[in-house]
Coordinates of C-alpha atoms in Angstrom, one line a residue:
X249 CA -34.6 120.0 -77.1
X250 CA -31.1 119.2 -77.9
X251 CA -30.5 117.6 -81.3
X252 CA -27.3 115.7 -82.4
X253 CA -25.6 114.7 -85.6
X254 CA -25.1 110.9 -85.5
X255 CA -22.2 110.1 -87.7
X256 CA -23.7 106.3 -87.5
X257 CA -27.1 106.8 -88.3
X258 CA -26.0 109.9 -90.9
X259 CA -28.7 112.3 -89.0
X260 CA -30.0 114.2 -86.0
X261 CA -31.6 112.8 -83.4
X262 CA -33.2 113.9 -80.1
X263 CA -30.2 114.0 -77.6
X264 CA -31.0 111.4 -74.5
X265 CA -29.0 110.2 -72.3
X266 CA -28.4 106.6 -71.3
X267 CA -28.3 107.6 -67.4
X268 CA -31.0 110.4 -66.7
X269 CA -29.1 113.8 -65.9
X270 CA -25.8 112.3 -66.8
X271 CA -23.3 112.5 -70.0
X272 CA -19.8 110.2 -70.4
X273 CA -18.1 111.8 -73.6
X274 CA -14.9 110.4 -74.8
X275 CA -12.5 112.3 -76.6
X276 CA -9.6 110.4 -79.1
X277 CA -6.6 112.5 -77.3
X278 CA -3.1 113.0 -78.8
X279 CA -0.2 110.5 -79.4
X280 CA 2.7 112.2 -77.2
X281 CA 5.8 112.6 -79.3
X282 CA 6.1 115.4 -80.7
X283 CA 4.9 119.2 -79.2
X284 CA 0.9 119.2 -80.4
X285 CA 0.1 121.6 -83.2
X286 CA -3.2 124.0 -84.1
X287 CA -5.1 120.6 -85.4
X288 CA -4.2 118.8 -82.1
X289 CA -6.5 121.8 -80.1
X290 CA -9.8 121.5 -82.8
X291 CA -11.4 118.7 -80.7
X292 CA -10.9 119.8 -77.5
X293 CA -11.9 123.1 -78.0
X294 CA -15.6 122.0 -79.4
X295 CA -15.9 119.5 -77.2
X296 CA -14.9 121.5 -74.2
X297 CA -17.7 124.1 -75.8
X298 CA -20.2 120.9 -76.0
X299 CA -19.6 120.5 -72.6
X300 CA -20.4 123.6 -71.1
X301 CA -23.3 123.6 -73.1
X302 CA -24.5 120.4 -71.8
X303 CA -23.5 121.5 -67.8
X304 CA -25.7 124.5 -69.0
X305 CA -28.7 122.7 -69.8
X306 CA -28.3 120.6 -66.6
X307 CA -26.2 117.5 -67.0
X308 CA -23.6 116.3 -65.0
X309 CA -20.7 115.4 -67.5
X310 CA -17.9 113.1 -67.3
X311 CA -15.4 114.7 -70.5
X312 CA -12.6 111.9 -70.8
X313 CA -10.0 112.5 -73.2
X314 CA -7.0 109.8 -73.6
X315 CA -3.5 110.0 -74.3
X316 CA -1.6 107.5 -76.2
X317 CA 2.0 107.2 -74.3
X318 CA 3.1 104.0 -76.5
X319 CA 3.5 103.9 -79.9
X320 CA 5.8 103.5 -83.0
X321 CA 6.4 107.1 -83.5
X322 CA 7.0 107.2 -79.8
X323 CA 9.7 104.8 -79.6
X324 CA 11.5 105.9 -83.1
X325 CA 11.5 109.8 -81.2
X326 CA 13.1 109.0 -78.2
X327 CA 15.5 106.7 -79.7
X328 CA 16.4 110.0 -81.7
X329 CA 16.5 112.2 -78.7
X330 CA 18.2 109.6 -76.6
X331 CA 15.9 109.6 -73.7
X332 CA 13.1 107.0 -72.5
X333 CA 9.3 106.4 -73.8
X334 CA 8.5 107.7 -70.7
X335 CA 9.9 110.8 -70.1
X336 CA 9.5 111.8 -73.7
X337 CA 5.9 111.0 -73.2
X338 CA 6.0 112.6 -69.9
X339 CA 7.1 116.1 -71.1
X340 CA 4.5 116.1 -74.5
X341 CA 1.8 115.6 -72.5
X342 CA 2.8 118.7 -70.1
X343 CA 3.1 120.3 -73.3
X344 CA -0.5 119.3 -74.8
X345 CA -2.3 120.2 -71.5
X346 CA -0.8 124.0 -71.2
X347 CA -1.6 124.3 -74.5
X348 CA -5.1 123.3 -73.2
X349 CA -4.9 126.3 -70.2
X350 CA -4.1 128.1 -73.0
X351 CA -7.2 128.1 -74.8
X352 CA -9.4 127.1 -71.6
X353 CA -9.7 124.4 -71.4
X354 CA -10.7 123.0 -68.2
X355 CA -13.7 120.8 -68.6
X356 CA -12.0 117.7 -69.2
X357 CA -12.3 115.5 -66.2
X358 CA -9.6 112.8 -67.1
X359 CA -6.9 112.1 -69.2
X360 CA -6.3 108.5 -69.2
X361 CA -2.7 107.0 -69.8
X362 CA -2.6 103.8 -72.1
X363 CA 0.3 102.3 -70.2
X364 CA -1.2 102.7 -67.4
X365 CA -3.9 100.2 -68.3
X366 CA -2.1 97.3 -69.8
X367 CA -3.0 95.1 -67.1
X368 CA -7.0 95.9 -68.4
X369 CA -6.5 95.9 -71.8
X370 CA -4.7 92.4 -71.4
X371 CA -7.9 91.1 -69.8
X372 CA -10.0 92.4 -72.3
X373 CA -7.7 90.9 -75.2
X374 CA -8.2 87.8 -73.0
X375 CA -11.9 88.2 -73.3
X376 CA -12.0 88.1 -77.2
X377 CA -9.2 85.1 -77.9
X378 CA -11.8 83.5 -75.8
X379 CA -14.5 84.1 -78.1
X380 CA -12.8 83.6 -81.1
X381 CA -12.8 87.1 -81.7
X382 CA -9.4 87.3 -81.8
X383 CA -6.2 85.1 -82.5
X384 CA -2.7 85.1 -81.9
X385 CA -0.2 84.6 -84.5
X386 CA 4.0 84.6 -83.8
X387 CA 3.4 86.9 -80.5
X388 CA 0.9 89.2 -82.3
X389 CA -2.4 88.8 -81.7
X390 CA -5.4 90.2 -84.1
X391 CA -9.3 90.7 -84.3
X392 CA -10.7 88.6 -86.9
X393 CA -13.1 91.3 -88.6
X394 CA -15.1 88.4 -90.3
X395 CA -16.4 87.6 -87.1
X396 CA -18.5 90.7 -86.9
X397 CA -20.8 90.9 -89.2
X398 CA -21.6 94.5 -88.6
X399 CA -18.1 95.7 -89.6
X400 CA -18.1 99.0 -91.7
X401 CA -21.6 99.9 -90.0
X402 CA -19.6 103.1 -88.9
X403 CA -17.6 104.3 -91.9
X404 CA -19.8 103.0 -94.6
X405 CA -16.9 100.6 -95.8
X406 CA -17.4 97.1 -97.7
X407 CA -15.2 94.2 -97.2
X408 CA -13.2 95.0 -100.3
X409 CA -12.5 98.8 -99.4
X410 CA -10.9 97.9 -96.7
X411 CA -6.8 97.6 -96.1
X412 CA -5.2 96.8 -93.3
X413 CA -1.5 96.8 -92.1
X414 CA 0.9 95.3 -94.7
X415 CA 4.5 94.6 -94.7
X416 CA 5.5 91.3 -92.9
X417 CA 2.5 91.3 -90.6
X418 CA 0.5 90.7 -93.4
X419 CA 1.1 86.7 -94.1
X420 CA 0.2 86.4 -90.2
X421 CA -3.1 87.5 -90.8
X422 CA -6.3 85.6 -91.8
X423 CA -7.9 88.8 -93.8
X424 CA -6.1 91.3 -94.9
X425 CA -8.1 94.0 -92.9
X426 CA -7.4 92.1 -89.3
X427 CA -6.0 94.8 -87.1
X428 CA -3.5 94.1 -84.2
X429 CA -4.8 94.0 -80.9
X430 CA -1.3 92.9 -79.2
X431 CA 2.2 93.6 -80.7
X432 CA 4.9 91.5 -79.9
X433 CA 7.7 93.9 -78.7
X434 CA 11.0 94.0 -81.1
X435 CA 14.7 93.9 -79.5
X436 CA 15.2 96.8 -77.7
X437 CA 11.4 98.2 -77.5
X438 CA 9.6 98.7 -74.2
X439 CA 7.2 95.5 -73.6
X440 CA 4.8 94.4 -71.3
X441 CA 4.6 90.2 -70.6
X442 CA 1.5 88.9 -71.8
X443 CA -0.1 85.6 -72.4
X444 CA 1.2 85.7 -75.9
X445 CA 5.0 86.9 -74.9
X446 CA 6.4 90.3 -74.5
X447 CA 4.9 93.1 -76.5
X448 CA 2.8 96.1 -76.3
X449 CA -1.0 97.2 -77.2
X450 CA -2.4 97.9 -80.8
X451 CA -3.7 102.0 -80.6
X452 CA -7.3 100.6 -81.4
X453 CA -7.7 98.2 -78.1
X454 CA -6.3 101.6 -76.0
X455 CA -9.3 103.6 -76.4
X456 CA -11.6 101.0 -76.1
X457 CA -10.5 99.6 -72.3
X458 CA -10.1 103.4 -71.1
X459 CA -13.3 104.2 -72.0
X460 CA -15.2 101.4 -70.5
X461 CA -13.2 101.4 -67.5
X462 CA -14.0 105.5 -66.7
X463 CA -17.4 105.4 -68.6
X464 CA -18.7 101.9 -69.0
X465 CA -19.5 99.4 -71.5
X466 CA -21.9 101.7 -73.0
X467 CA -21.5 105.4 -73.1
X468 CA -23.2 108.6 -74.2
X469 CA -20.6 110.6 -76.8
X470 CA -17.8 109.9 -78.5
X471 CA -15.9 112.4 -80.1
X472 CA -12.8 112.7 -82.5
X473 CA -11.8 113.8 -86.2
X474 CA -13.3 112.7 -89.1
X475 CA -10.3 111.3 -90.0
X476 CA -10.6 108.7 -87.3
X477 CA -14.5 107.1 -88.5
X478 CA -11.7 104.9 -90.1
X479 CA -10.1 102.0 -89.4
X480 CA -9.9 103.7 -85.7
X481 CA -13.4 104.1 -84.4
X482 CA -14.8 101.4 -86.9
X483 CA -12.0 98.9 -84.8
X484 CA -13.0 100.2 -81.7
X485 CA -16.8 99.6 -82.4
X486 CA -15.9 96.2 -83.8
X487 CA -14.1 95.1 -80.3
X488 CA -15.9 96.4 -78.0
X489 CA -19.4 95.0 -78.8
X490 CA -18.4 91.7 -79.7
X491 CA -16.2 91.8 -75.5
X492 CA -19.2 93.0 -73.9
X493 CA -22.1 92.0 -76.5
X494 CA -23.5 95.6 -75.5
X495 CA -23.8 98.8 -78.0
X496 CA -20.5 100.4 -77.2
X497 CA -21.6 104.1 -77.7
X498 CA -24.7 106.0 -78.6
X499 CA -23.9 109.1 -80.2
X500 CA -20.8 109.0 -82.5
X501 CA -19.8 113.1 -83.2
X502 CA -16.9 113.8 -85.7
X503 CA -15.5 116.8 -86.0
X504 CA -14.1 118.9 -89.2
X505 CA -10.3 118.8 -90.0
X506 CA -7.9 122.1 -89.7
X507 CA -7.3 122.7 -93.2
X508 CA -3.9 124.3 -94.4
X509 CA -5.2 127.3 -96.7
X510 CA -3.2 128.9 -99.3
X511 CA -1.7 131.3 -96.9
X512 CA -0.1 129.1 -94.2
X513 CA 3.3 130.1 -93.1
X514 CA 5.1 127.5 -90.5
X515 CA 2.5 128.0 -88.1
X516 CA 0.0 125.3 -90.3
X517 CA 2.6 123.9 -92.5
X518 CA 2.6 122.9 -96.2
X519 CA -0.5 122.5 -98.1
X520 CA -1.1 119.6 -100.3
X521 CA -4.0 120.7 -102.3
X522 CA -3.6 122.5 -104.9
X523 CA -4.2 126.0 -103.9
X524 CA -5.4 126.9 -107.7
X525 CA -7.9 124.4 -107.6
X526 CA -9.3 125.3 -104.0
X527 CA -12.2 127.0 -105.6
X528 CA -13.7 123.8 -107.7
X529 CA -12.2 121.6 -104.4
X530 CA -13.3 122.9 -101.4
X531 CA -13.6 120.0 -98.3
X532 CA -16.7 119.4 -97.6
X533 CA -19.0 118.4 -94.6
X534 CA -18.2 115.2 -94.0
X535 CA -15.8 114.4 -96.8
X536 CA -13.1 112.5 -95.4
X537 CA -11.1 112.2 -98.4
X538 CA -11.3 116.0 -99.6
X539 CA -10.7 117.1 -95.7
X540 CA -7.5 115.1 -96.0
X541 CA -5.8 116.4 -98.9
X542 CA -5.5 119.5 -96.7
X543 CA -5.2 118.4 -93.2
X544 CA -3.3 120.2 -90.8
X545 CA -1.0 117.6 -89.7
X546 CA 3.1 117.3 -88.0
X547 CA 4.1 115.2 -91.4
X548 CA 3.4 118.6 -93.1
X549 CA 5.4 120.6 -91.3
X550 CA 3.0 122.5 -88.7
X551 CA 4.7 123.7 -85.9
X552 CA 4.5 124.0 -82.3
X553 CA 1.3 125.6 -80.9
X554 CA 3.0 127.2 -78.5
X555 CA 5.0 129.0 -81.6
X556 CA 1.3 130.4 -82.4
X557 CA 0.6 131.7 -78.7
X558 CA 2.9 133.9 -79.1
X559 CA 1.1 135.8 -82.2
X560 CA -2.3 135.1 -80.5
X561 CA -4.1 134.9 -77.2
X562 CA -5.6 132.1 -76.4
X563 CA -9.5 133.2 -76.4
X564 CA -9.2 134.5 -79.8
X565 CA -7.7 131.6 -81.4
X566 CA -10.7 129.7 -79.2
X567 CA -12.9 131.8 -81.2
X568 CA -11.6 131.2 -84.4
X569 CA -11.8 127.6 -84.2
X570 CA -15.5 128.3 -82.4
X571 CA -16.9 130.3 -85.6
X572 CA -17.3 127.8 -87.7
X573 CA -19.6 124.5 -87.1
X574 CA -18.0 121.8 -86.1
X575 CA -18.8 119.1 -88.1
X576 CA -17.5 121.8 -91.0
X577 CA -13.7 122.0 -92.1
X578 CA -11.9 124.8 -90.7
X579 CA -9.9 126.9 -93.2
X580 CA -6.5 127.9 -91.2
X581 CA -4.5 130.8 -91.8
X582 CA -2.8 133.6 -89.9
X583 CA -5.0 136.3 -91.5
X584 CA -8.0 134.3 -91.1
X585 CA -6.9 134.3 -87.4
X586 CA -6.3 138.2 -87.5
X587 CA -9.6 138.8 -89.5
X588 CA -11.2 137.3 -86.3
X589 CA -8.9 139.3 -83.8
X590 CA -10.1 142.3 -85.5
X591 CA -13.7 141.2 -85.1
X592 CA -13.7 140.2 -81.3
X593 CA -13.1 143.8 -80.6
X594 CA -16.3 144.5 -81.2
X595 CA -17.1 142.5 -77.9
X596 CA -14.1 143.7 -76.1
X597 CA -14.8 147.7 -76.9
X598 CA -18.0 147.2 -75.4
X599 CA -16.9 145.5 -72.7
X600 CA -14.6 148.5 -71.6
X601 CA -18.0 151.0 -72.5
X602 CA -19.7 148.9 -70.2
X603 CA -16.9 149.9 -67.2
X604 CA -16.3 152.8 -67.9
X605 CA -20.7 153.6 -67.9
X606 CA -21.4 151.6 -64.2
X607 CA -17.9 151.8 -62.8
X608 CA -17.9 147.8 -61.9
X609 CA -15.9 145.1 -63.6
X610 CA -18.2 143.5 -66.5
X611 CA -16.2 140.0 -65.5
X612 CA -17.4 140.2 -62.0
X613 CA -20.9 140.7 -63.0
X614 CA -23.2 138.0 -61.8
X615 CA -24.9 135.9 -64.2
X616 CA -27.0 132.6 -64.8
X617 CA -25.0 130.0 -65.1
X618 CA -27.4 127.3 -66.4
X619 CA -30.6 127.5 -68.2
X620 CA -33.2 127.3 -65.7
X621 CA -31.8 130.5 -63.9
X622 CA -31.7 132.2 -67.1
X623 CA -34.8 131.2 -68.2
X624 CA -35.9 132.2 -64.5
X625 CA -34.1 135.6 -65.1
X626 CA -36.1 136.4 -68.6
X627 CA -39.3 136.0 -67.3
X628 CA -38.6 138.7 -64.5
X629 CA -36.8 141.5 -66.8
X630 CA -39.4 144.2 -68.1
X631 CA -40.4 144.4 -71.5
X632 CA -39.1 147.0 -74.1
X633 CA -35.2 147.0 -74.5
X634 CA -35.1 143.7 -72.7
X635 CA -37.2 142.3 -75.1
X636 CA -34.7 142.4 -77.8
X637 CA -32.3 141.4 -75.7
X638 CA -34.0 138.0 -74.6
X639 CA -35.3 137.7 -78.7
X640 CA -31.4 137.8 -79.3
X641 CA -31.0 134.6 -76.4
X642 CA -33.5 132.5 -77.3
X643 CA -32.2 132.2 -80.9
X644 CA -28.7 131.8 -79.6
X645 CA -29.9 129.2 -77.8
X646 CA -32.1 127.6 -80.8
X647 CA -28.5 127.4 -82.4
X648 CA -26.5 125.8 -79.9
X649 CA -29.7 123.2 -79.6
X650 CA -29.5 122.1 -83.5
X651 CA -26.3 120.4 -82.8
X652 CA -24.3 122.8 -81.3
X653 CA -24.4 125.3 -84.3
X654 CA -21.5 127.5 -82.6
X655 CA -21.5 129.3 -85.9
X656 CA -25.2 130.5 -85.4
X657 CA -24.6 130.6 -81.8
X658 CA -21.4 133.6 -82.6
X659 CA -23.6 135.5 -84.9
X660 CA -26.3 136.0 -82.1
X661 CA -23.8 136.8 -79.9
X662 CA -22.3 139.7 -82.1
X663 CA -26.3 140.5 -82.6
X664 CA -26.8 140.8 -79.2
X665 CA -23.7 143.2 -78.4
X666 CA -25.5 145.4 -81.3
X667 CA -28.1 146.0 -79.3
X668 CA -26.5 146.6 -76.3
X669 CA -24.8 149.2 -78.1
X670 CA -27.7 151.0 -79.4
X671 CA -29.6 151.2 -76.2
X672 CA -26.2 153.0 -74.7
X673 CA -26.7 155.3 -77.8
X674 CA -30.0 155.8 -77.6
X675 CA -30.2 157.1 -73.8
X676 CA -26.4 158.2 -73.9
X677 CA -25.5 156.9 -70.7
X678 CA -22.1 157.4 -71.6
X679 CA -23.0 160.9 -70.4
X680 CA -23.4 159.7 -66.8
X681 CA -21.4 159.2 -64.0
X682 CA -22.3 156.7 -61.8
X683 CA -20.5 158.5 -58.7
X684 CA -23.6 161.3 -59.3
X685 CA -26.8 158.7 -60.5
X686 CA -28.8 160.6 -58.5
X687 CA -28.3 163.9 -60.4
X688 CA -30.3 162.4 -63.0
X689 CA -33.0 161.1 -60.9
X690 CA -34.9 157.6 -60.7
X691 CA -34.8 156.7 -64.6
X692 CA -31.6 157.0 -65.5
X693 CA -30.6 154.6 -62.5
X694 CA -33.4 152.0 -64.2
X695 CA -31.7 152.3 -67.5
X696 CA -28.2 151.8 -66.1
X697 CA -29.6 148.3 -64.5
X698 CA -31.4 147.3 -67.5
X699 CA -28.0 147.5 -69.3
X700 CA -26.5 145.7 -66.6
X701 CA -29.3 143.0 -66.7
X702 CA -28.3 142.4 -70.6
X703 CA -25.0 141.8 -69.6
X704 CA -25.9 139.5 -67.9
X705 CA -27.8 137.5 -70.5
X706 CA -24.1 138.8 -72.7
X707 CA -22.0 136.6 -69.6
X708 CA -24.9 134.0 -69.3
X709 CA -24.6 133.1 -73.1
X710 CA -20.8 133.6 -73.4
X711 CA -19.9 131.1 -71.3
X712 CA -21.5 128.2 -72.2
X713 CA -18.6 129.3 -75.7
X714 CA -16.0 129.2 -72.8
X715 CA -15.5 132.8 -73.9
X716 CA -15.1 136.5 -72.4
X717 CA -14.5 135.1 -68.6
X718 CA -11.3 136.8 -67.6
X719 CA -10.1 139.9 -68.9
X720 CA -7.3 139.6 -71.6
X721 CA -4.5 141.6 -71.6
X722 CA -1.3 140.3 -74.0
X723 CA 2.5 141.5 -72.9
X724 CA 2.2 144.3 -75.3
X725 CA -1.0 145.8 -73.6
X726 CA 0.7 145.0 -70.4
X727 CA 3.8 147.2 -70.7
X728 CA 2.2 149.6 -72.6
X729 CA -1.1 150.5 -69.7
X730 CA 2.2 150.5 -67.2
X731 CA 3.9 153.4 -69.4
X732 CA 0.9 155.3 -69.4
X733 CA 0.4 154.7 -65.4
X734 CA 4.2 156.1 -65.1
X735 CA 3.4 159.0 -67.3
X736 CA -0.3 159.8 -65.6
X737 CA 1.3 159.7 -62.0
X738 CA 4.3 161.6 -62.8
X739 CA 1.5 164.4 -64.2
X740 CA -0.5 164.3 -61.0
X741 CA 2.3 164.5 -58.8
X742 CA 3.4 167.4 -60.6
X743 CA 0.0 169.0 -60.1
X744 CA 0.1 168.2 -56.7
X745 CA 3.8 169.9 -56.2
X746 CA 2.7 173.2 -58.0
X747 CA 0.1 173.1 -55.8
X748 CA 1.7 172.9 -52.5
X749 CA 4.8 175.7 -53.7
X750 CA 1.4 177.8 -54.3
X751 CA 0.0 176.8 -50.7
X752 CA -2.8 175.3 -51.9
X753 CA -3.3 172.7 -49.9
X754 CA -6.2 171.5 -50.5
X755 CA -5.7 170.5 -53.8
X756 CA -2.2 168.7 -52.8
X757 CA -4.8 166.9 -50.2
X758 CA -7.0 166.0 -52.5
X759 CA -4.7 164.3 -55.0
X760 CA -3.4 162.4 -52.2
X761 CA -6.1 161.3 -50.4
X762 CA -8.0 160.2 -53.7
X763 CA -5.0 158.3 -55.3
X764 CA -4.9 156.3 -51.8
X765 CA -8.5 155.7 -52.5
X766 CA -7.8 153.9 -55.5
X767 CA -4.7 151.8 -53.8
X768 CA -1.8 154.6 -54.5
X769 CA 0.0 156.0 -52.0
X770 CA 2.5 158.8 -51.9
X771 CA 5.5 159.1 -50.4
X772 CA 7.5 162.9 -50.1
X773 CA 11.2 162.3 -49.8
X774 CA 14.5 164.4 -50.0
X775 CA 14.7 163.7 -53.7
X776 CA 11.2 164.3 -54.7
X777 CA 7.5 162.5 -54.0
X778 CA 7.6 158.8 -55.1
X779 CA 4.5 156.6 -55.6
X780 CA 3.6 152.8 -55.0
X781 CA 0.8 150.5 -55.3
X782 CA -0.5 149.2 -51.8
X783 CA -1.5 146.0 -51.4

């Protein structure tokens, strides 16, 4: 049984779905104008994990994560790059989503543009001027939160906690803590016509039509930040129920900011709390205003992601993010990043073992690939070895069912791997090679498939983390296996020369004939014996 943290009812509660077999999750996506940073990949990471996890245990999910391509900070940057909204938002998002690739992500089923709905989210502005949810004021119009009496039923917030936008919009407003659902456009700004003039739509209103229109008035998950509980999610709450007069979502998940630790460089930016006090301050679960002080954020000065691709891959920066719970604070820096790089070779140094024992690739192996084949695989593995190994996946699994306790879910993992390790130990099948299995006789071919089968509970748990599904090899690896290649063929082809000048041909045969085995061929010419790959 799956169990969820409710950020509105402030605890778990038994995961069920509104449609039976079926999940919509909705993900607050980036606002395009600048390249994203590490805190821009936190939610889409766990949520892509939550995903899998869910696919796993037999739902079919709809993952839906928006993008804001209008906005203040929008318009300001391409004014200061001198090209459009569009194209500026255009070439963010292409940004954003190979960051994504990146770190793969590839569970997300859409990625909604907001200017791509203004006809809908007119409508539904419409909707609540009707109602007298909503009132227009000079060319702006604005939800009256007085009218819902369940405001703050989200963030916890009374009346007088509340502030909303100041400056000159504030004399239009009947409460101070009105938020705009229409904006009208100033000279020179891109607009839309609307019923109340030209303009363009309020962030709030965005996510609120794009999630109805892909997932429906009422939905399973919604995801974002902690930061976002408020005024964002509260204002999306408040519209939404009183357009429909439905329950607009039933599970609200927040996760944990990036925090900028002590150690930060350019890749996190500047840290605003005070490092000397981090011990007595440390962000807690759920603390917005603590998480904040330290957020990971552009105004601080973090810098491209794509700048920190370049020091790490992908799947360990995944990792990193993965190892901690996601409704925790994650504590960013580079040598928290290499501390992990330096762990996950645990995994990848048995991973080449397990090659280099059965002579097959460990990322071809077959696997379960959702819990009823696994659970159909565990009950038809013999006992002894195996049943550490399936005592290792059924606690994995208790973690990821208490609300997706990746953290837990890791440790098991790294448990698990233990245990591989010692039963290659303990019967040394690194002794063996699988060309000759039958030089050993009957058992030592059971023991090599009983390793095999608890890679397969390995693959079958790793992936529902999105991790360990293609093998990983970074530039430097790269050019450095394609040295030794050079150096190893230019040996063998020696051997195989000295062996022809001393007429034994065989030999010379041999070399040949089993590098072309292995997709080498040689070719003898004038100037000496040449090798290339065949396709």
């Amino acid at each position: 049984m799956i169990q969820v943290y409710n950020t509105l009812k402030k605890t778990k509660e038994e995961f069920q779905t509104i449609r039976p077999g079926e999940v919509g999750i909705y993900l607050c996506g980036p606002t395009v104008y600048k390249p994203s940073h590490i805190g821009h990949m936190v939610g889409p990471v766990i949520f892509d994990c939550i995903t899998r996890y869910l696919k796993y245990n037999g739902y079919a999910v709809r993952f839906v994560v928006n993008i804001t391509d209008v906005d203040d900070k929008l318009i300001a940057e391409s004014r200061a790059r001198g090209i459009s909204m569009s194209a500026l938002a255009e070439e963010m998002t292409k940004d954003y989503q190979a960051n994504l690739a990146a770190l793969g992500v590839d569970t997300i089923t859409d990625f909604p543009k907001a200017t791509d709905y203004i006809h809908q989210i007119i409508q539904f502005i419409e909707k609540l001027v009707a109602q007298d949810f909503a009132y227009s004021a000079e060319g702006d119009v604005y939800f009256d939160i007085s009218r819902f009496n369940e405001y703050g039923k989200l963030s916890g917030r009374s009346p007088d906690q509340m502030l909303g936008e100041g400056g000159m919009t504030a004399s239009r407003k009947r409460n101070i803590a009105d938020f705009a659902l229409w904006k009208s456009a100033k000279e020179g700004e891109p607009f839309w016509e609307s019923p109340w003039g030209p303009g363009r739509p309020g962030w709030h209103i965005e996510c609120s039509v794009m999630s109805q229109a892909l997932l429906g008035d009422t939905f399973d998950i919604h995801g974002g930040g902690l930061d976002l509980v408020f005024p964002h999610h509260e204002n999306e709450i408040a519209q939404s129920e009183c357009c429909t007069g439905k329950s607009y979502v039933k599970y609200w998940m927040h996760n944990g900011l990036m925090q900028a630790s002590s150690e930060v460089g350019k890749v996190g930016g500047r840290k605003t709390r005070d490092a000397q006090n981090a011990g007595n301050d440390e962000p807690e679960v759920g603390n917005l205003a603590s998480q904040e002080a330290g957020k990971i954020s552009k105004s601080k000065g973090a810098s491209a992601f794509r700048e920190m691709l370049e020091e790490f891959s992908g799947e360990v920066i995944r990792f990193f993010v993965l190892s901690s719970h996601y409704r925790r604070p994650i504590d960013f820096s580079t040598e928290r990043i290499r501390q992990v790089e330096v762990g996950m070779e645990t995994f990848y140094r048995f991973i080449k073992r397990f090659q280099q024992i059965t002579g097959e690739s460990f990322y071809e192996l077959d696997f379960p690939e959702n819990r009823a084949e696994g659970d159909s695989l565990a009950r038809q593995l013999p006992g002894g070895f195996m049943e550490e190994v399936l005592k290792r996946r059924e606690k994995y699994l208790q973690s990821m069912d208490d609300d997706f306790n990746t953290a837990g879910a890791i440790g098991e993992l790294f448990e698990l791997v233990r245990t591989l390790n010692r039963f290659v130990d303990e019967y040394d099948l690194e002794s063996l090679n699988v060309n000759y299995l039958e030089r050993f006789g009957k058992e030592k071919v059971v023991l090599i498939n009983e390793l095999k089968n608890g890679c397969r509970v390995f693959r079958e748990l790793a992936a529902t983390l999105g991790m360990f599904r293609t093998e990983v090899v970074s530039e430097k690896e790269s050019t450095e296996d394609e040295h030794l290649t050079a150096d190893l063929m230019r040996i063998l082809i020696d051997l195989r020369t000295a062996a022809k000048k001393s007429k034994d041909f065989v030999t010379a045969d041999m070399i040949r004939n089993r590098l072309r085995e292995i997709g080498i061929a040689l070719e003898d010419r004038p100037g000496g014996t040449e090798w290339n790959k065949l396709n």
